[in-house]
Amino acid sequence: MLAWAAQQYAGRITLATSFGVEDCVLISMAAERKLQLEYFTLDTQVLFPETYDLWKRIEQRYGVKVRQVLPQQTLAEQAATHGDALWAREPSRCCNLRKVEPLTRHLKGYRAWVTAIRREQSKDRAHAKEVEHDARFGLVKVNPLVAWSDKDVWRYVNDFDVPYNPLHDRGYPSIGCLHCTSAVKAGEDPRSGRWRGTEKTECGLHVDQPAESKP
Ligand code: SF4
């Protein structure tokens, strides 16, 4: 699927990574096969130190460059405009400013993007297809791992010695920004550590987010 997409949309395709374990698998697959893909990450500037470290390790290991896509405002500028700790008061607005707007800006000029979402990750992703039209951003969305299970992902990681975020071993199956991600207990939904205590479950990159989170 990745090889097909890289050829089909040559020069106009980009792969999104937030350095979750699935993203690392996709980068490994693409880089090992020398597929012509561009890589980018949405750097909200509030990622975990472990994520920034993994970013460097992935680039070194696979000889790729993961482009840094930044929000329009620094954290200080955002605080001056919207007040301190916007993520604690209005996380959907914060996600719009620090993730959705930069993604929208970055995807202009591309015909397709690749993501590592899987159907079993959440009910919002349960109907994702391998290739679909992304009406929200106006391009083709390629999801090579939609049908993969958690076990499939970790088997690949172990078989091919793929670098991954050490937070995954400390109870963080899904890793986002520092302020909005907590560890989950055994038996909890894997994404329950994201925006814990609110009804928000997505940042708005893969599905429309709720109008505003409810504390
Ligand atoms: S995950 Fe949290 S800190 Fe990151 S952009 Fe969304 S609300 Fe802001």
mmCIF file of C-alpha atoms and ligand atoms in Angstrom:
data_model
loop_
_atom_site.group_PDB
_atom_site.id
_atom_site.type_symbol
_atom_site.label_atom_id
_atom_site.label_comp_id
_atom_site.label_asym_id
_atom_site.label_seq_id
_atom_site.Cartn_x
_atom_site.Cartn_y
_atom_site.Cartn_z
ATOM 1 C CA MET A 1 0.000 0.000 0.000
ATOM 2 C CA LEU A 2 2.788 2.424 0.887
ATOM 3 C CA ALA A 3 4.767 1.582 -2.242
ATOM 4 C CA TRP A 4 1.677 2.003 -4.399
ATOM 5 C CA ALA A 5 0.847 5.356 -2.815
ATOM 6 C CA ALA A 6 4.417 6.634 -3.122
ATOM 7 C CA GLN A 7 4.409 5.821 -6.830
ATOM 8 C CA GLN A 8 0.856 6.943 -7.541
ATOM 9 C CA TYR A 9 1.349 10.372 -5.941
ATOM 10 C CA ALA A 10 5.089 10.758 -6.528
ATOM 11 C CA GLY A 11 6.370 14.118 -5.340
ATOM 12 C CA ARG A 12 2.973 15.134 -3.975
ATOM 13 C CA ILE A 13 2.613 12.819 -0.993
ATOM 14 C CA THR A 14 3.586 13.346 2.626
ATOM 15 C CA LEU A 15 3.580 11.056 5.649
ATOM 16 C CA ALA A 16 2.376 12.394 9.005
ATOM 17 C CA THR A 17 4.095 11.221 12.141
ATOM 18 C CA SER A 18 3.511 12.044 15.774
ATOM 19 C CA PHE A 19 6.117 9.389 16.624
ATOM 20 C CA GLY A 20 3.578 6.962 18.017
ATOM 21 C CA VAL A 21 4.590 3.342 17.575
ATOM 22 C CA GLU A 22 2.477 2.928 14.419
ATOM 23 C CA ASP A 23 4.131 5.986 12.866
ATOM 24 C CA CYS A 24 7.541 4.494 13.572
ATOM 25 C CA VAL A 25 6.466 1.283 11.821
ATOM 26 C CA LEU A 26 5.391 3.212 8.724
ATOM 27 C CA ILE A 27 8.627 5.208 8.601
ATOM 28 C CA SER A 28 10.596 1.990 8.979
ATOM 29 C CA MET A 29 8.676 0.359 6.111
ATOM 30 C CA ALA A 30 9.019 3.363 3.824
ATOM 31 C CA ALA A 31 12.648 4.149 4.581
ATOM 32 C CA GLU A 32 13.853 0.545 4.343
ATOM 33 C CA ARG A 33 12.273 0.370 0.872
ATOM 34 C CA LYS A 34 13.605 3.825 -0.050
ATOM 35 C CA LEU A 35 10.143 5.021 -0.993
ATOM 36 C CA GLN A 36 9.989 8.611 -2.185
ATOM 37 C CA LEU A 37 7.947 10.130 0.605
ATOM 38 C CA GLU A 38 8.236 13.330 2.560
ATOM 39 C CA TYR A 39 7.764 13.166 6.329
ATOM 40 C CA PHE A 40 6.457 15.779 8.704
ATOM 41 C CA THR A 41 5.395 16.188 12.295
ATOM 42 C CA LEU A 42 3.183 18.778 13.918
ATOM 43 C CA ASP A 43 5.450 20.228 16.570
ATOM 44 C CA THR A 44 3.068 21.820 19.053
ATOM 45 C CA GLN A 45 6.116 22.801 21.119
ATOM 46 C CA VAL A 46 4.608 20.934 24.067
ATOM 47 C CA LEU A 47 5.615 17.403 23.156
ATOM 48 C CA PHE A 48 7.224 15.046 25.665
ATOM 49 C CA PRO A 49 11.042 15.145 25.934
ATOM 50 C CA GLU A 50 10.958 11.440 25.023
ATOM 51 C CA THR A 51 9.169 12.321 21.778
ATOM 52 C CA TYR A 52 11.747 14.941 20.811
ATOM 53 C CA ASP A 53 14.465 12.413 21.548
ATOM 54 C CA LEU A 54 12.745 9.747 19.429
ATOM 55 C CA TRP A 55 12.453 12.235 16.558
ATOM 56 C CA LYS A 56 16.275 12.456 16.470
ATOM 57 C CA ARG A 57 16.727 8.696 16.827
ATOM 58 C CA ILE A 58 14.322 7.969 13.949
ATOM 59 C CA GLU A 59 16.094 10.436 11.657
ATOM 60 C CA GLN A 60 19.491 8.935 12.474
ATOM 61 C CA ARG A 61 18.384 5.325 12.216
ATOM 62 C CA TYR A 62 16.591 5.649 8.875
ATOM 63 C CA GLY A 63 18.478 8.558 7.313
ATOM 64 C CA VAL A 64 15.315 10.570 6.804
ATOM 65 C CA LYS A 65 14.367 14.150 7.570
ATOM 66 C CA VAL A 66 11.110 14.703 9.423
ATOM 67 C CA ARG A 67 9.991 18.232 8.681
ATOM 68 C CA GLN A 68 8.949 20.341 11.651
ATOM 69 C CA VAL A 69 5.568 22.015 11.089
ATOM 70 C CA LEU A 70 4.967 24.726 13.664
ATOM 71 C CA PRO A 71 1.898 26.671 14.794
ATOM 72 C CA GLN A 72 1.677 30.311 13.736
ATOM 73 C CA GLN A 73 2.103 31.469 17.329
ATOM 74 C CA THR A 74 4.720 30.521 19.877
ATOM 75 C CA LEU A 75 3.465 29.429 23.278
ATOM 76 C CA ALA A 76 4.198 32.898 24.655
ATOM 77 C CA GLU A 77 2.300 34.572 21.815
ATOM 78 C CA GLN A 78 -0.628 32.210 22.280
ATOM 79 C CA ALA A 79 -0.686 32.966 26.001
ATOM 80 C CA ALA A 80 -0.666 36.693 25.274
ATOM 81 C CA THR A 81 -3.566 36.332 22.825
ATOM 82 C CA HIS A 82 -5.671 33.639 24.470
ATOM 83 C CA GLY A 83 -4.434 33.493 28.048
ATOM 84 C CA ASP A 84 -2.210 31.014 29.839
ATOM 85 C CA ALA A 85 -2.681 27.251 29.567
ATOM 86 C CA LEU A 86 -5.335 27.347 26.857
ATOM 87 C CA TRP A 87 -5.171 23.540 26.714
ATOM 88 C CA ALA A 88 -6.623 23.344 30.231
ATOM 89 C CA ARG A 89 -9.536 25.682 29.481
ATOM 90 C CA GLU A 90 -10.338 25.209 25.797
ATOM 91 C CA PRO A 91 -8.420 22.200 24.466
ATOM 92 C CA SER A 92 -10.283 22.133 21.159
ATOM 93 C CA ARG A 93 -9.298 25.709 20.449
ATOM 94 C CA CYS A 94 -5.723 24.922 21.456
ATOM 95 C CA CYS A 95 -5.711 21.878 19.117
ATOM 96 C CA ASN A 96 -7.096 24.026 16.323
ATOM 97 C CA LEU A 97 -4.312 26.555 16.762
ATOM 98 C CA ARG A 98 -1.446 24.161 17.340
ATOM 99 C CA LYS A 99 -2.434 21.169 15.193
ATOM 100 C CA VAL A 100 -5.341 21.658 12.780
ATOM 101 C CA GLU A 101 -4.311 25.022 11.311
ATOM 102 C CA PRO A 102 -0.663 23.955 10.811
ATOM 103 C CA LEU A 103 -1.811 20.688 9.237
ATOM 104 C CA THR A 104 -4.221 22.481 6.910
ATOM 105 C CA ARG A 105 -1.454 24.863 5.882
ATOM 106 C CA HIS A 106 1.062 22.056 5.380
ATOM 107 C CA LEU A 107 -1.197 19.802 3.312
ATOM 108 C CA LYS A 108 -1.851 22.486 0.718
ATOM 109 C CA GLY A 109 0.182 21.542 -2.318
ATOM 110 C CA TYR A 110 0.019 17.802 -1.674
ATOM 111 C CA ARG A 111 -2.294 15.358 -3.386
ATOM 112 C CA ALA A 112 -2.165 12.683 -0.705
ATOM 113 C CA TRP A 113 -1.123 12.140 2.883
ATOM 114 C CA VAL A 114 -0.305 8.959 4.753
ATOM 115 C CA THR A 115 -1.393 8.342 8.315
ATOM 116 C CA ALA A 116 -0.943 5.458 10.747
ATOM 117 C CA ILE A 117 -4.467 5.340 12.147
ATOM 118 C CA ARG A 118 -5.945 1.907 12.895
ATOM 119 C CA ARG A 119 -9.614 0.964 13.050
ATOM 120 C CA GLU A 120 -9.368 -0.638 16.452
ATOM 121 C CA GLN A 121 -7.892 2.487 18.070
ATOM 122 C CA SER A 122 -11.268 4.143 18.673
ATOM 123 C CA LYS A 123 -14.867 4.161 17.546
ATOM 124 C CA ASP A 124 -14.163 7.357 15.622
ATOM 125 C CA ARG A 125 -11.642 5.450 13.510
ATOM 126 C CA ALA A 126 -13.603 2.208 13.193
ATOM 127 C CA HIS A 127 -14.726 2.887 9.623
ATOM 128 C CA ALA A 128 -11.481 4.281 8.231
ATOM 129 C CA LYS A 129 -10.495 2.851 4.830
ATOM 130 C CA GLU A 130 -7.084 2.065 3.395
ATOM 131 C CA VAL A 131 -7.556 4.784 0.805
ATOM 132 C CA GLU A 132 -10.199 7.445 1.167
ATOM 133 C CA HIS A 133 -10.997 10.951 0.082
ATOM 134 C CA ASP A 134 -10.274 13.351 2.906
ATOM 135 C CA ALA A 135 -12.996 15.919 2.355
ATOM 136 C CA ARG A 136 -11.835 17.999 5.279
ATOM 137 C CA PHE A 137 -8.401 18.736 3.844
ATOM 138 C CA GLY A 138 -9.241 18.144 0.181
ATOM 139 C CA LEU A 139 -6.835 15.344 -0.740
ATOM 140 C CA VAL A 140 -6.437 11.576 -0.681
ATOM 141 C CA LYS A 141 -5.767 9.949 2.679
ATOM 142 C CA VAL A 142 -3.845 6.685 2.753
ATOM 143 C CA ASN A 143 -4.045 4.578 5.921
ATOM 144 C CA PRO A 144 -1.926 1.460 5.331
ATOM 145 C CA LEU A 145 -2.339 0.104 8.870
ATOM 146 C CA VAL A 146 -6.119 0.449 9.266
ATOM 147 C CA ALA A 147 -6.647 -3.298 9.581
ATOM 148 C CA TRP A 148 -3.633 -3.966 11.807
ATOM 149 C CA SER A 149 -4.118 -5.079 15.395
ATOM 150 C CA ASP A 150 -2.065 -3.854 18.313
ATOM 151 C CA LYS A 151 -0.355 -7.245 18.263
ATOM 152 C CA ASP A 152 0.538 -6.853 14.570
ATOM 153 C CA VAL A 153 2.194 -3.517 15.296
ATOM 154 C CA TRP A 154 4.307 -4.801 18.166
ATOM 155 C CA ARG A 155 5.270 -7.939 16.258
ATOM 156 C CA TYR A 156 6.629 -5.720 13.486
ATOM 157 C CA VAL A 157 8.487 -3.549 16.010
ATOM 158 C CA ASN A 158 10.111 -6.596 17.574
ATOM 159 C CA ASP A 159 10.883 -8.327 14.271
ATOM 160 C CA PHE A 160 12.531 -5.276 12.744
ATOM 161 C CA ASP A 161 13.902 -3.623 15.874
ATOM 162 C CA VAL A 162 12.001 -0.397 15.238
ATOM 163 C CA PRO A 163 12.818 2.457 17.668
ATOM 164 C CA TYR A 164 9.794 3.551 19.693
ATOM 165 C CA ASN A 165 8.849 5.941 22.450
ATOM 166 C CA PRO A 166 9.807 4.542 25.900
ATOM 167 C CA LEU A 167 6.580 6.050 27.260
ATOM 168 C CA HIS A 168 4.729 3.172 25.577
ATOM 169 C CA ASP A 169 6.362 0.895 28.174
ATOM 170 C CA ARG A 170 5.230 3.154 31.007
ATOM 171 C CA GLY A 171 1.468 3.017 30.434
ATOM 172 C CA TYR A 172 1.090 5.471 27.560
ATOM 173 C CA PRO A 173 -0.398 3.581 24.581
ATOM 174 C CA SER A 174 -1.321 6.875 22.895
ATOM 175 C CA ILE A 175 1.050 9.831 23.204
ATOM 176 C CA GLY A 176 0.175 13.424 22.407
ATOM 177 C CA CYS A 177 1.140 16.671 24.085
ATOM 178 C CA LEU A 178 2.674 16.777 27.536
ATOM 179 C CA HIS A 179 -0.217 18.613 29.187
ATOM 180 C CA CYS A 180 -2.984 16.484 27.668
ATOM 181 C CA THR A 181 -1.660 12.940 27.944
ATOM 182 C CA SER A 182 -1.664 10.714 31.007
ATOM 183 C CA ALA A 183 -0.893 7.060 31.601
ATOM 184 C CA VAL A 184 -3.747 4.535 31.414
ATOM 185 C CA LYS A 185 -4.430 1.668 33.768
ATOM 186 C CA ALA A 186 -4.830 -1.955 32.700
ATOM 187 C CA GLY A 187 -8.254 -2.462 31.125
ATOM 188 C CA GLU A 188 -8.799 1.203 30.296
ATOM 189 C CA ASP A 189 -9.430 2.355 26.732
ATOM 190 C CA PRO A 190 -6.011 2.986 25.116
ATOM 191 C CA ARG A 191 -6.994 6.553 24.260
ATOM 192 C CA SER A 192 -8.491 7.325 27.667
ATOM 193 C CA GLY A 193 -5.252 9.012 28.700
ATOM 194 C CA ARG A 194 -5.769 11.713 26.079
ATOM 195 C CA TRP A 195 -7.577 14.821 27.411
ATOM 196 C CA ARG A 196 -8.565 12.828 30.493
ATOM 197 C CA GLY A 197 -11.568 14.268 32.322
ATOM 198 C CA THR A 198 -13.093 15.742 29.169
ATOM 199 C CA GLU A 199 -15.253 14.287 26.414
ATOM 200 C CA LYS A 200 -12.665 15.205 23.814
ATOM 201 C CA THR A 201 -11.153 12.125 22.171
ATOM 202 C CA GLU A 202 -9.591 13.465 18.961
ATOM 203 C CA CYS A 203 -7.498 16.493 18.148
ATOM 204 C CA GLY A 204 -9.410 17.097 14.913
ATOM 205 C CA LEU A 205 -6.867 15.739 12.438
ATOM 206 C CA HIS A 206 -8.721 12.540 11.608
ATOM 207 C CA VAL A 207 -12.296 13.371 12.571
ATOM 208 C CA ASP A 208 -14.080 16.567 13.445
ATOM 209 C CA GLN A 209 -13.582 17.327 17.086
ATOM 210 C CA PRO A 210 -16.445 18.224 19.439
ATOM 211 C CA ALA A 211 -17.381 21.903 19.595
ATOM 212 C CA GLU A 212 -15.636 22.171 22.952
ATOM 213 C CA SER A 213 -14.553 19.802 25.624
ATOM 214 C CA LYS A 214 -16.591 19.552 28.769
ATOM 215 C CA PRO A 215 -14.670 19.592 32.010
HETATM 216 S S1 SF4 B 1 -3.133 18.162 22.683
HETATM 217 FE FE1 SF4 B 1 -3.340 19.712 24.326
HETATM 218 S S2 SF4 B 1 -1.511 21.045 24.267
HETATM 219 FE FE2 SF4 B 1 -1.590 19.797 22.363
HETATM 220 S S3 SF4 B 1 -2.545 21.146 20.899
HETATM 221 FE FE3 SF4 B 1 -4.215 19.882 21.778
HETATM 222 S S4 SF4 B 1 -4.990 20.984 23.597
HETATM 223 FE FE4 SF4 B 1 -3.042 21.962 22.935
#
